[in-house]
PDB file of C-alpha atoms in Angstrom:
ATOM      1  CA  MET A   1     -23.507  15.888  30.896  1.00  0.00           C
ATOM      2  CA  PRO A   2     -23.095  14.885  27.259  1.00  0.00           C
ATOM      3  CA  PRO A   3     -24.749  11.677  26.088  1.00  0.00           C
ATOM      4  CA  VAL A   4     -21.779   9.336  26.116  1.00  0.00           C
ATOM      5  CA  THR A   5     -22.803   5.815  27.013  1.00  0.00           C
ATOM      6  CA  PRO A   6     -26.494   4.935  26.911  1.00  0.00           C
ATOM      7  CA  VAL A   7     -28.020   4.170  30.248  1.00  0.00           C
ATOM      8  CA  LEU A   8     -31.354   2.706  30.972  1.00  0.00           C
ATOM      9  CA  ARG A   9     -34.270   3.745  33.092  1.00  0.00           C
ATOM     10  CA  ALA A  10     -36.093   1.239  35.220  1.00  0.00           C
ATOM     11  CA  GLY A  11     -39.365   2.128  36.809  1.00  0.00           C
ATOM     12  CA  VAL A  12     -38.854   0.598  40.205  1.00  0.00           C
ATOM     13  CA  LEU A  13     -37.151   1.504  43.443  1.00  0.00           C
ATOM     14  CA  GLY A  14     -33.869   0.277  44.750  1.00  0.00           C
ATOM     15  CA  THR A  15     -31.206  -0.093  42.060  1.00  0.00           C
ATOM     16  CA  ALA A  16     -29.983   3.427  41.444  1.00  0.00           C
ATOM     17  CA  THR A  17     -27.555   3.285  44.322  1.00  0.00           C
ATOM     18  CA  ALA A  18     -25.944   0.147  42.983  1.00  0.00           C
ATOM     19  CA  LEU A  19     -25.551   1.790  39.598  1.00  0.00           C
ATOM     20  CA  ALA A  20     -23.970   4.980  40.849  1.00  0.00           C
ATOM     21  CA  GLY A  21     -20.467   3.575  40.873  1.00  0.00           C
ATOM     22  CA  LEU A  22     -20.833   2.055  37.440  1.00  0.00           C
ATOM     23  CA  LEU A  23     -22.154   5.258  35.940  1.00  0.00           C
ATOM     24  CA  ALA A  24     -19.350   7.232  37.527  1.00  0.00           C
ATOM     25  CA  LEU A  25     -16.851   4.942  35.838  1.00  0.00           C
ATOM     26  CA  THR A  26     -18.480   5.250  32.442  1.00  0.00           C
ATOM     27  CA  GLY A  27     -19.182   8.996  32.617  1.00  0.00           C
ATOM     28  CA  CYS A  28     -22.642   8.478  31.247  1.00  0.00           C
ATOM     29  CA  GLY A  29     -25.459  10.901  30.859  1.00  0.00           C
ATOM     30  CA  SER A  30     -28.855  10.569  29.334  1.00  0.00           C
ATOM     31  CA  GLY A  31     -28.744   9.954  25.644  1.00  0.00           C
ATOM     32  CA  LYS A  32     -32.335   9.304  24.825  1.00  0.00           C
ATOM     33  CA  ASP A  33     -33.802  10.330  21.504  1.00  0.00           C
ATOM     34  CA  THR A  34     -30.410  11.215  20.109  1.00  0.00           C
ATOM     35  CA  GLY A  35     -29.265   7.796  19.053  1.00  0.00           C
ATOM     36  CA  ALA A  36     -28.212   6.716  22.504  1.00  0.00           C
ATOM     37  CA  GLY A  37     -30.527   5.033  24.933  1.00  0.00           C
ATOM     38  CA  PRO A  38     -32.533   5.978  27.955  1.00  0.00           C
ATOM     39  CA  LYS A  39     -31.775   5.888  31.579  1.00  0.00           C
ATOM     40  CA  THR A  40     -31.134   3.598  34.474  1.00  0.00           C
ATOM     41  CA  PRO A  41     -33.248   2.255  37.230  1.00  0.00           C
ATOM     42  CA  ARG A  42     -35.119   4.875  39.045  1.00  0.00           C
ATOM     43  CA  GLY A  43     -34.883   4.668  42.738  1.00  0.00           C
ATOM     44  CA  ALA A  44     -33.838   7.825  44.504  1.00  0.00           C
ATOM     45  CA  ALA A  45     -34.563   7.439  48.160  1.00  0.00           C
ATOM     46  CA  SER A  46     -36.660  10.584  48.027  1.00  0.00           C
ATOM     47  CA  ALA A  47     -38.968   9.133  45.398  1.00  0.00           C
ATOM     48  CA  PRO A  48     -42.391   8.296  46.804  1.00  0.00           C
ATOM     49  CA  ALA A  49     -43.250   4.631  46.931  1.00  0.00           C
ATOM     50  CA  PRO A  50     -45.771   3.807  44.223  1.00  0.00           C
ATOM     51  CA  SER A  51     -49.320   3.200  45.256  1.00  0.00           C
ATOM     52  CA  ARG A  52     -49.825  -0.295  43.908  1.00  0.00           C
ATOM     53  CA  THR A  53     -52.926  -1.039  41.953  1.00  0.00           C
ATOM     54  CA  SER A  54     -53.409  -4.528  40.712  1.00  0.00           C
ATOM     55  CA  ALA A  55     -53.866  -3.906  37.051  1.00  0.00           C
ATOM     56  CA  GLU A  56     -56.916  -3.395  34.943  1.00  0.00           C
ATOM     57  CA  PRO A  57     -60.134  -3.482  36.950  1.00  0.00           C
ATOM     58  CA  SER A  58     -62.199  -6.624  36.748  1.00  0.00           C
ATOM     59  CA  ALA A  59     -65.921  -6.508  36.124  1.00  0.00           C
ATOM     60  CA  GLY A  60     -67.565  -4.276  38.664  1.00  0.00           C
ATOM     61  CA  ALA A  61     -64.345  -2.620  39.796  1.00  0.00           C
ATOM     62  CA  ALA A  62     -64.266   1.143  39.455  1.00  0.00           C
ATOM     63  CA  GLU A  63     -61.356   2.876  37.754  1.00  0.00           C
ATOM     64  CA  GLU A  64     -59.963   5.929  39.472  1.00  0.00           C
ATOM     65  CA  SER A  65     -61.184   9.275  38.160  1.00  0.00           C
ATOM     66  CA  SER A  66     -58.997  11.068  35.644  1.00  0.00           C
ATOM     67  CA  GLY A  67     -58.798  14.169  33.507  1.00  0.00           C
ATOM     68  CA  ALA A  68     -58.454  11.929  30.458  1.00  0.00           C
ATOM     69  CA  GLY A  69     -60.865  12.800  27.722  1.00  0.00           C
ATOM     70  CA  GLU A  70     -61.052  16.478  28.591  1.00  0.00           C
ATOM     71  CA  GLU A  71     -59.139  17.547  25.520  1.00  0.00           C
ATOM     72  CA  SER A  72     -58.885  16.635  21.882  1.00  0.00           C
ATOM     73  CA  SER A  73     -55.705  15.221  20.416  1.00  0.00           C
ATOM     74  CA  GLY A  74     -56.300  16.831  17.048  1.00  0.00           C
ATOM     75  CA  SER A  75     -55.845  13.395  15.471  1.00  0.00           C
ATOM     76  CA  PRO A  76     -58.505  11.697  13.363  1.00  0.00           C
ATOM     77  CA  THR A  77     -60.389   8.957  15.164  1.00  0.00           C
ATOM     78  CA  PRO A  78     -59.409   5.623  13.630  1.00  0.00           C
ATOM     79  CA  ALA A  79     -62.027   3.056  12.746  1.00  0.00           C
ATOM     80  CA  ARG A  80     -62.514   0.436  15.445  1.00  0.00           C
ATOM     81  CA  ARG A  81     -62.660  -3.324  15.313  1.00  0.00           C
ATOM     82  CA  PRO A  82     -65.355  -5.193  17.262  1.00  0.00           C
ATOM     83  CA  ASP A  83     -62.886  -5.667  20.137  1.00  0.00           C
ATOM     84  CA  GLY A  84     -62.410  -1.911  20.370  1.00  0.00           C
ATOM     85  CA  LYS A  85     -58.886  -1.789  18.935  1.00  0.00           C
ATOM     86  CA  PRO A  86     -58.257   0.617  16.055  1.00  0.00           C
ATOM     87  CA  THR A  87     -58.067  -0.984  12.648  1.00  0.00           C
ATOM     88  CA  GLY A  88     -54.581  -1.124  11.169  1.00  0.00           C
ATOM     89  CA  VAL A  89     -52.881  -1.244  14.591  1.00  0.00           C
ATOM     90  CA  ARG A  90     -50.695  -4.334  15.051  1.00  0.00           C
ATOM     91  CA  LEU A  91     -50.138  -5.440  18.624  1.00  0.00           C
ATOM     92  CA  PRO A  92     -46.887  -7.119  19.664  1.00  0.00           C
ATOM     93  CA  PRO A  93     -47.012 -10.918  19.567  1.00  0.00           C
ATOM     94  CA  LEU A  94     -47.472 -12.753  22.835  1.00  0.00           C
ATOM     95  CA  HIS A  95     -44.591 -14.613  24.486  1.00  0.00           C
ATOM     96  CA  ALA A  96     -42.171 -13.764  21.680  1.00  0.00           C
ATOM     97  CA  GLY A  97     -38.388 -13.475  21.568  1.00  0.00           C
ATOM     98  CA  PHE A  98     -37.501  -9.909  22.537  1.00  0.00           C
ATOM     99  CA  ASP A  99     -34.485  -7.616  22.495  1.00  0.00           C
ATOM    100  CA  TYR A 100     -34.146  -4.181  24.065  1.00  0.00           C
ATOM    101  CA  GLN A 101     -31.846  -2.137  21.808  1.00  0.00           C
ATOM    102  CA  ILE A 102     -32.536   1.419  22.950  1.00  0.00           C
ATOM    103  CA  GLY A 103     -28.808   1.919  23.557  1.00  0.00           C
ATOM    104  CA  GLY A 104     -27.896   1.187  19.951  1.00  0.00           C
ATOM    105  CA  ALA A 105     -29.198  -0.933  17.108  1.00  0.00           C
ATOM    106  CA  TYR A 106     -27.554  -4.203  16.088  1.00  0.00           C
ATOM    107  CA  PRO A 107     -28.654  -7.348  14.211  1.00  0.00           C
ATOM    108  CA  PRO A 108     -31.131  -9.233  16.410  1.00  0.00           C
ATOM    109  CA  ALA A 109     -30.267 -12.760  17.531  1.00  0.00           C
ATOM    110  CA  PRO A 110     -32.059 -15.744  15.988  1.00  0.00           C
ATOM    111  CA  GLY A 111     -35.495 -16.198  17.514  1.00  0.00           C
ATOM    112  CA  VAL A 112     -36.043 -12.508  18.247  1.00  0.00           C
ATOM    113  CA  ARG A 113     -39.402 -11.310  16.958  1.00  0.00           C
ATOM    114  CA  VAL A 114     -39.816  -8.021  18.871  1.00  0.00           C
ATOM    115  CA  VAL A 115     -37.245  -5.210  19.132  1.00  0.00           C
ATOM    116  CA  SER A 116     -37.378  -1.824  20.869  1.00  0.00           C
ATOM    117  CA  ARG A 117     -35.086   0.892  19.476  1.00  0.00           C
ATOM    118  CA  ASP A 118     -34.578   4.619  19.942  1.00  0.00           C
ATOM    119  CA  ARG A 119     -36.540   6.901  17.613  1.00  0.00           C
ATOM    120  CA  SER A 120     -33.299   7.971  15.933  1.00  0.00           C
ATOM    121  CA  ALA A 121     -32.712   4.386  14.757  1.00  0.00           C
ATOM    122  CA  SER A 122     -34.362   2.427  11.972  1.00  0.00           C
ATOM    123  CA  PRO A 123     -36.634  -0.592  12.450  1.00  0.00           C
ATOM    124  CA  ALA A 124     -35.237  -4.115  12.224  1.00  0.00           C
ATOM    125  CA  PRO A 125     -36.477  -5.631   8.942  1.00  0.00           C
ATOM    126  CA  GLY A 126     -39.126  -8.295   9.283  1.00  0.00           C
ATOM    127  CA  LEU A 127     -39.650  -7.917  13.041  1.00  0.00           C
ATOM    128  CA  TYR A 128     -42.137  -6.166  15.279  1.00  0.00           C
ATOM    129  CA  ASN A 129     -40.482  -2.816  16.082  1.00  0.00           C
ATOM    130  CA  ILE A 130     -41.171  -0.534  19.058  1.00  0.00           C
ATOM    131  CA  CYS A 131     -39.993   3.090  18.849  1.00  0.00           C
ATOM    132  CA  TYR A 132     -38.695   4.680  22.063  1.00  0.00           C
ATOM    133  CA  VAL A 133     -39.397   8.388  22.730  1.00  0.00           C
ATOM    134  CA  ASN A 134     -38.830  10.522  25.829  1.00  0.00           C
ATOM    135  CA  ALA A 135     -42.323  11.964  26.073  1.00  0.00           C
ATOM    136  CA  PHE A 136     -42.567  13.550  29.525  1.00  0.00           C
ATOM    137  CA  GLN A 137     -39.147  15.159  30.084  1.00  0.00           C
ATOM    138  CA  ALA A 138     -36.674  17.271  28.113  1.00  0.00           C
ATOM    139  CA  GLN A 139     -33.122  16.046  27.763  1.00  0.00           C
ATOM    140  CA  PRO A 140     -30.421  18.548  28.704  1.00  0.00           C
ATOM    141  CA  GLU A 141     -29.336  19.144  25.110  1.00  0.00           C
ATOM    142  CA  GLU A 142     -32.955  19.667  24.027  1.00  0.00           C
ATOM    143  CA  ARG A 143     -34.186  21.827  26.893  1.00  0.00           C
ATOM    144  CA  GLY A 144     -33.555  25.063  25.007  1.00  0.00           C
ATOM    145  CA  ARG A 145     -35.734  23.894  22.135  1.00  0.00           C
ATOM    146  CA  TRP A 146     -38.833  23.828  24.303  1.00  0.00           C
ATOM    147  CA  PRO A 147     -40.890  26.996  24.925  1.00  0.00           C
ATOM    148  CA  ALA A 148     -40.060  28.273  28.394  1.00  0.00           C
ATOM    149  CA  ASP A 149     -43.648  27.972  29.584  1.00  0.00           C
ATOM    150  CA  LEU A 150     -43.756  24.263  28.721  1.00  0.00           C
ATOM    151  CA  LEU A 151     -41.034  23.476  31.241  1.00  0.00           C
ATOM    152  CA  LEU A 152     -42.515  22.744  34.657  1.00  0.00           C
ATOM    153  CA  ARG A 153     -41.617  25.433  37.221  1.00  0.00           C
ATOM    154  CA  ASP A 154     -41.931  25.667  40.965  1.00  0.00           C
ATOM    155  CA  ALA A 155     -43.367  28.570  42.960  1.00  0.00           C
ATOM    156  CA  ASP A 156     -40.082  30.461  42.566  1.00  0.00           C
ATOM    157  CA  GLY A 157     -40.102  30.063  38.797  1.00  0.00           C
ATOM    158  CA  LYS A 158     -37.274  27.501  38.771  1.00  0.00           C
ATOM    159  CA  VAL A 159     -37.463  24.613  36.340  1.00  0.00           C
ATOM    160  CA  VAL A 160     -38.246  21.302  38.043  1.00  0.00           C
ATOM    161  CA  VAL A 161     -35.559  18.804  37.093  1.00  0.00           C
ATOM    162  CA  ASP A 162     -35.175  15.060  37.327  1.00  0.00           C
ATOM    163  CA  LYS A 163     -31.866  15.329  39.179  1.00  0.00           C
ATOM    164  CA  ASP A 164     -30.715  11.811  38.329  1.00  0.00           C
ATOM    165  CA  TRP A 165     -30.582  12.716  34.643  1.00  0.00           C
ATOM    166  CA  ASP A 166     -30.681  16.522  34.595  1.00  0.00           C
ATOM    167  CA  GLU A 167     -33.889  16.427  32.577  1.00  0.00           C
ATOM    168  CA  ALA A 168     -36.483  19.167  32.886  1.00  0.00           C
ATOM    169  CA  LEU A 169     -40.005  17.919  33.451  1.00  0.00           C
ATOM    170  CA  LEU A 170     -42.489  19.058  30.840  1.00  0.00           C
ATOM    171  CA  ASP A 171     -45.495  20.994  32.105  1.00  0.00           C
ATOM    172  CA  ILE A 172     -48.616  18.942  31.380  1.00  0.00           C
ATOM    173  CA  SER A 173     -50.656  20.503  34.168  1.00  0.00           C
ATOM    174  CA  THR A 174     -53.389  22.078  32.001  1.00  0.00           C
ATOM    175  CA  PRO A 175     -55.319  20.951  28.923  1.00  0.00           C
ATOM    176  CA  ASP A 176     -53.701  23.667  26.786  1.00  0.00           C
ATOM    177  CA  LYS A 177     -50.177  22.772  27.839  1.00  0.00           C
ATOM    178  CA  ARG A 178     -50.858  19.078  27.352  1.00  0.00           C
ATOM    179  CA  ARG A 179     -52.061  19.832  23.842  1.00  0.00           C
ATOM    180  CA  ARG A 180     -48.969  21.892  23.025  1.00  0.00           C
ATOM    181  CA  VAL A 181     -46.529  19.327  24.432  1.00  0.00           C
ATOM    182  CA  ALA A 182     -48.377  16.561  22.601  1.00  0.00           C
ATOM    183  CA  GLU A 183     -48.080  18.459  19.318  1.00  0.00           C
ATOM    184  CA  ARG A 184     -44.299  18.266  19.623  1.00  0.00           C
ATOM    185  CA  VAL A 185     -44.128  14.667  20.798  1.00  0.00           C
ATOM    186  CA  ASN A 186     -46.570  13.679  18.069  1.00  0.00           C
ATOM    187  CA  ARG A 187     -44.054  14.849  15.471  1.00  0.00           C
ATOM    188  CA  TRP A 188     -41.650  12.243  16.861  1.00  0.00           C
ATOM    189  CA  ILE A 189     -44.441   9.674  16.680  1.00  0.00           C
ATOM    190  CA  ASP A 190     -45.009  10.657  13.060  1.00  0.00           C
ATOM    191  CA  SER A 191     -41.330  10.087  12.357  1.00  0.00           C
ATOM    192  CA  CYS A 192     -41.514   6.618  13.916  1.00  0.00           C
ATOM    193  CA  ALA A 193     -44.544   5.810  11.774  1.00  0.00           C
ATOM    194  CA  ASP A 194     -42.860   7.107   8.626  1.00  0.00           C
ATOM    195  CA  LYS A 195     -39.827   4.905   9.318  1.00  0.00           C
ATOM    196  CA  GLY A 196     -42.003   1.825   9.579  1.00  0.00           C
ATOM    197  CA  PHE A 197     -42.126   1.161  13.305  1.00  0.00           C
ATOM    198  CA  ASP A 198     -45.122  -0.768  14.634  1.00  0.00           C
ATOM    199  CA  ALA A 199     -45.468   0.782  18.082  1.00  0.00           C
ATOM    200  CA  ILE A 200     -44.411   3.594  20.415  1.00  0.00           C
ATOM    201  CA  GLU A 201     -42.775   3.386  23.855  1.00  0.00           C
ATOM    202  CA  PRO A 202     -43.229   6.801  25.545  1.00  0.00           C
ATOM    203  CA  ASP A 203     -40.885   7.057  28.537  1.00  0.00           C
ATOM    204  CA  ASN A 204     -41.259   8.892  31.853  1.00  0.00           C
ATOM    205  CA  TYR A 205     -44.974   8.287  32.312  1.00  0.00           C
ATOM    206  CA  ASP A 206     -44.158   8.414  36.030  1.00  0.00           C
ATOM    207  CA  SER A 207     -42.546  11.853  35.936  1.00  0.00           C
ATOM    208  CA  TYR A 208     -45.421  13.204  38.032  1.00  0.00           C
ATOM    209  CA  THR A 209     -43.885  11.322  40.983  1.00  0.00           C
ATOM    210  CA  ARG A 210     -40.810  13.574  40.655  1.00  0.00           C
ATOM    211  CA  SER A 211     -42.772  16.799  40.138  1.00  0.00           C
ATOM    212  CA  ARG A 212     -42.870  17.953  43.795  1.00  0.00           C
ATOM    213  CA  LYS A 213     -46.640  17.429  43.642  1.00  0.00           C
ATOM    214  CA  LEU A 214     -47.009  19.984  40.840  1.00  0.00           C
ATOM    215  CA  LEU A 215     -48.285  17.264  38.507  1.00  0.00           C
ATOM    216  CA  THR A 216     -50.730  14.482  39.239  1.00  0.00           C
ATOM    217  CA  ALA A 217     -51.495  11.007  37.977  1.00  0.00           C
ATOM    218  CA  ASP A 218     -54.554  12.501  36.281  1.00  0.00           C
ATOM    219  CA  ASP A 219     -52.295  14.889  34.363  1.00  0.00           C
ATOM    220  CA  ALA A 220     -50.166  11.959  33.233  1.00  0.00           C
ATOM    221  CA  THR A 221     -53.094   9.822  32.109  1.00  0.00           C
ATOM    222  CA  ALA A 222     -54.738  12.748  30.315  1.00  0.00           C
ATOM    223  CA  PHE A 223     -51.511  13.505  28.465  1.00  0.00           C
ATOM    224  CA  ILE A 224     -50.735   9.946  27.462  1.00  0.00           C
ATOM    225  CA  SER A 225     -54.301   9.612  26.188  1.00  0.00           C
ATOM    226  CA  LEU A 226     -53.458  12.317  23.634  1.00  0.00           C
ATOM    227  CA  LEU A 227     -50.396  10.388  22.529  1.00  0.00           C
ATOM    228  CA  SER A 228     -52.420   7.174  22.300  1.00  0.00           C
ATOM    229  CA  ALA A 229     -55.004   8.800  20.058  1.00  0.00           C
ATOM    230  CA  HIS A 230     -52.328  10.133  17.734  1.00  0.00           C
ATOM    231  CA  ALA A 231     -50.383   6.876  17.661  1.00  0.00           C
ATOM    232  CA  HIS A 232     -53.521   4.942  16.792  1.00  0.00           C
ATOM    233  CA  ALA A 233     -54.378   7.433  14.066  1.00  0.00           C
ATOM    234  CA  ARG A 234     -50.956   6.662  12.590  1.00  0.00           C
ATOM    235  CA  HIS A 235     -51.704   2.912  12.916  1.00  0.00           C
ATOM    236  CA  LEU A 236     -49.197   2.450  15.720  1.00  0.00           C
ATOM    237  CA  ALA A 237     -49.718   0.564  18.963  1.00  0.00           C
ATOM    238  CA  ILE A 238     -48.583   2.343  22.117  1.00  0.00           C
ATOM    239  CA  GLY A 239     -47.073   0.825  25.246  1.00  0.00           C
ATOM    240  CA  GLN A 240     -47.138   1.768  28.911  1.00  0.00           C
ATOM    241  CA  LYS A 241     -43.565   2.212  30.110  1.00  0.00           C
ATOM    242  CA  ASN A 242     -43.280   1.058  33.726  1.00  0.00           C
ATOM    243  CA  THR A 243     -45.541   3.017  36.161  1.00  0.00           C
ATOM    244  CA  VAL A 244     -47.273  -0.083  37.495  1.00  0.00           C
ATOM    245  CA  GLU A 245     -49.486   2.064  39.727  1.00  0.00           C
ATOM    246  CA  LEU A 246     -51.336   3.286  36.608  1.00  0.00           C
ATOM    247  CA  ALA A 247     -51.741  -0.088  34.927  1.00  0.00           C
ATOM    248  CA  GLY A 248     -55.407  -0.132  35.927  1.00  0.00           C
ATOM    249  CA  ALA A 249     -56.021   2.992  33.833  1.00  0.00           C
ATOM    250  CA  ARG A 250     -55.070   1.316  30.550  1.00  0.00           C
ATOM    251  CA  LYS A 251     -58.603   1.276  29.118  1.00  0.00           C
ATOM    252  CA  ARG A 252     -59.009   5.007  29.661  1.00  0.00           C
ATOM    253  CA  THR A 253     -55.585   5.833  28.309  1.00  0.00           C
ATOM    254  CA  GLY A 254     -55.813   3.617  25.233  1.00  0.00           C
ATOM    255  CA  LEU A 255     -52.506   1.885  25.967  1.00  0.00           C
ATOM    256  CA  ASP A 256     -52.082  -1.451  24.219  1.00  0.00           C
ATOM    257  CA  PHE A 257     -49.222  -3.294  25.918  1.00  0.00           C
ATOM    258  CA  ALA A 258     -46.574  -2.769  28.594  1.00  0.00           C
ATOM    259  CA  VAL A 259     -42.803  -2.345  28.619  1.00  0.00           C
ATOM    260  CA  ALA A 260     -41.828  -3.356  32.141  1.00  0.00           C
ATOM    261  CA  GLU A 261     -38.309  -2.962  33.484  1.00  0.00           C
ATOM    262  CA  GLU A 262     -37.393  -5.241  36.395  1.00  0.00           C
ATOM    263  CA  CYS A 263     -40.926  -6.394  37.098  1.00  0.00           C
ATOM    264  CA  GLY A 264     -39.520  -9.806  37.980  1.00  0.00           C
ATOM    265  CA  GLN A 265     -37.022  -8.365  40.426  1.00  0.00           C
ATOM    266  CA  TYR A 266     -39.723  -6.317  42.142  1.00  0.00           C
ATOM    267  CA  ASP A 267     -42.658  -8.741  41.878  1.00  0.00           C
ATOM    268  CA  GLU A 268     -44.724  -6.537  39.568  1.00  0.00           C
ATOM    269  CA  CYS A 269     -45.042  -8.696  36.449  1.00  0.00           C
ATOM    270  CA  GLY A 270     -48.403 -10.070  37.512  1.00  0.00           C
ATOM    271  CA  GLU A 271     -49.941  -6.614  37.667  1.00  0.00           C
ATOM    272  CA  TYR A 272     -48.830  -5.817  34.133  1.00  0.00           C
ATOM    273  CA  ALA A 273     -49.858  -9.269  32.876  1.00  0.00           C
ATOM    274  CA  LYS A 274     -53.349  -8.869  34.306  1.00  0.00           C
ATOM    275  CA  ALA A 275     -53.806  -5.351  32.948  1.00  0.00           C
ATOM    276  CA  PHE A 276     -52.501  -6.085  29.467  1.00  0.00           C
ATOM    277  CA  GLY A 277     -53.577  -9.682  28.959  1.00  0.00           C
ATOM    278  CA  ASP A 278     -49.972 -10.979  28.998  1.00  0.00           C
ATOM    279  CA  ARG A 279     -49.001  -8.545  26.238  1.00  0.00           C
ATOM    280  CA  VAL A 280     -45.910  -7.460  28.174  1.00  0.00           C
ATOM    281  CA  VAL A 281     -42.250  -7.187  27.242  1.00  0.00           C
ATOM    282  CA  VAL A 282     -39.964  -7.486  30.251  1.00  0.00           C
ATOM    283  CA  ILE A 283     -36.387  -6.258  30.698  1.00  0.00           C
ATOM    284  CA  GLU A 284     -34.423  -7.533  33.678  1.00  0.00           C
ATOM    285  CA  TYR A 285     -30.972  -6.187  34.594  1.00  0.00           C
ATOM    286  CA  THR A 286     -29.912  -8.847  37.084  1.00  0.00           C
ATOM    287  CA  ASP A 287     -29.639 -12.617  36.963  1.00  0.00           C
ATOM    288  CA  SER A 288     -31.905 -12.865  39.989  1.00  0.00           C
ATOM    289  CA  GLY A 289     -34.546 -10.739  38.278  1.00  0.00           C
ATOM    290  CA  LEU A 290     -34.367 -12.907  35.173  1.00  0.00           C
ATOM    291  CA  ARG A 291     -34.746 -16.069  37.240  1.00  0.00           C
ATOM    292  CA  LYS A 292     -37.769 -14.677  39.091  1.00  0.00           C
ATOM    293  CA  ALA A 293     -39.457 -13.411  35.926  1.00  0.00           C
ATOM    294  CA  ARG A 294     -38.898 -16.695  34.111  1.00  0.00           C
ATOM    295  CA  ALA A 295     -39.992 -18.825  37.043  1.00  0.00           C
ATOM    296  CA  ALA A 296     -43.331 -17.050  37.311  1.00  0.00           C
ATOM    297  CA  TYR A 297     -44.008 -15.856  33.771  1.00  0.00           C
ATOM    298  CA  GLY A 298     -41.511 -17.528  31.457  1.00  0.00           C
ATOM    299  CA  ASP A 299     -44.262 -19.294  29.523  1.00  0.00           C
ATOM    300  CA  ARG A 300     -46.419 -16.167  29.181  1.00  0.00           C
ATOM    301  CA  LEU A 301     -44.415 -12.955  28.773  1.00  0.00           C
ATOM    302  CA  SER A 302     -41.570 -11.795  26.511  1.00  0.00           C
ATOM    303  CA  ILE A 303     -38.536 -11.616  28.823  1.00  0.00           C
ATOM    304  CA  VAL A 304     -34.919 -10.618  28.232  1.00  0.00           C
ATOM    305  CA  ARG A 305     -31.918  -9.942  30.471  1.00  0.00           C
ATOM    306  CA  ARG A 306     -29.915  -6.922  29.354  1.00  0.00           C
ATOM    307  CA  ASP A 307     -26.971  -5.047  30.796  1.00  0.00           C
ATOM    308  CA  VAL A 308     -28.030  -1.872  32.550  1.00  0.00           C
ATOM    309  CA  LEU A 309     -26.132   0.283  30.032  1.00  0.00           C
ATOM    310  CA  VAL A 310     -28.125  -1.305  27.192  1.00  0.00           C
ATOM    311  CA  SER A 311     -24.866  -1.604  25.285  1.00  0.00           C
ATOM    312  CA  THR A 312     -24.202  -3.176  21.906  1.00  0.00           C
ATOM    313  CA  PRO A 313     -22.300  -6.388  21.134  1.00  0.00           C
ATOM    314  CA  GLY A 314     -18.561  -5.841  21.433  1.00  0.00           C
ATOM    315  CA  SER A 315     -18.927  -3.614  24.469  1.00  0.00           C
ATOM    316  CA  ALA A 316     -17.339  -4.822  27.680  1.00  0.00           C
ATOM    317  CA  HIS A 317     -20.697  -4.316  29.397  1.00  0.00           C
ATOM    318  CA  TYR A 318     -22.867  -6.134  26.855  1.00  0.00           C
ATOM    319  CA  VAL A 319     -25.215  -8.766  28.236  1.00  0.00           C
ATOM    320  CA  ARG A 320     -28.196 -10.307  26.551  1.00  0.00           C
ATOM    321  CA  ARG A 321     -29.709 -13.512  27.852  1.00  0.00           C
ATOM    322  CA  THR A 322     -33.078 -15.153  27.949  1.00  0.00           C
ATOM    323  CA  ARG A 323     -32.079 -17.968  30.349  1.00  0.00           C
TER     324      ARG A 323
END
């Protein structure tokens, strides 16, 4: 389907069914990376329930094994500060006013200090800007631009597709394929850096859960580690998009903060907060989710209520609230 109205992706179970009627009315498809925004809450009944980890391991806790580190990103290694962060990388401010504008850019409201926008947009002057990219899947209109062997295929040779959004999963199952996919995604990261963004938000980290067991969590963490290295080399921070079950891997993957959709609604904010030291931006799509997030973490995290279509002011669907 053509990218008509931007729709958003949440990384938790349970809301896709409620959205189906709304999306049918709007005729939306995925519009990520083309000036429209990403997708709606994930939650197909067939999706496996996430194995919950409780964030970054404390002293003495062992992190799960991973293929991360098995390959080189091809990016220069940035100099490190004493705390281990690359020099020149600015992290998002804590507990700051936030707006999620991946469905279309517009002037931020007073008090907003952090904005996330699609990679096709420009940064908001004077604010901390996060650049959204679809890093793990190919949008329908871009599928033909990917080499055929970089699209994940099943035993019959058929491309594995995220059926909710008709997006082909990218094949990150081997070090060589991860390197080749990363080379392409890194060009988008370069564009974000050249535009003046401060950070990257790579979406679909959890695509391995829709891969029919052809991809693993280790594949995902190894791949995002390549993106982290490149982002840091370009002096960009990089965020973990959803995928709470991998929050405990953040040290290995080099991820700097989290972008968590509906963590209040689904009682996951604490896991992100623990893993990322409260450096978490939260998007809720319901009033109940906003209330829960604010009640538990309103004095610690950056929280905003948006409409699920991530629409712009003037749209009949537009909602942006912080209370």
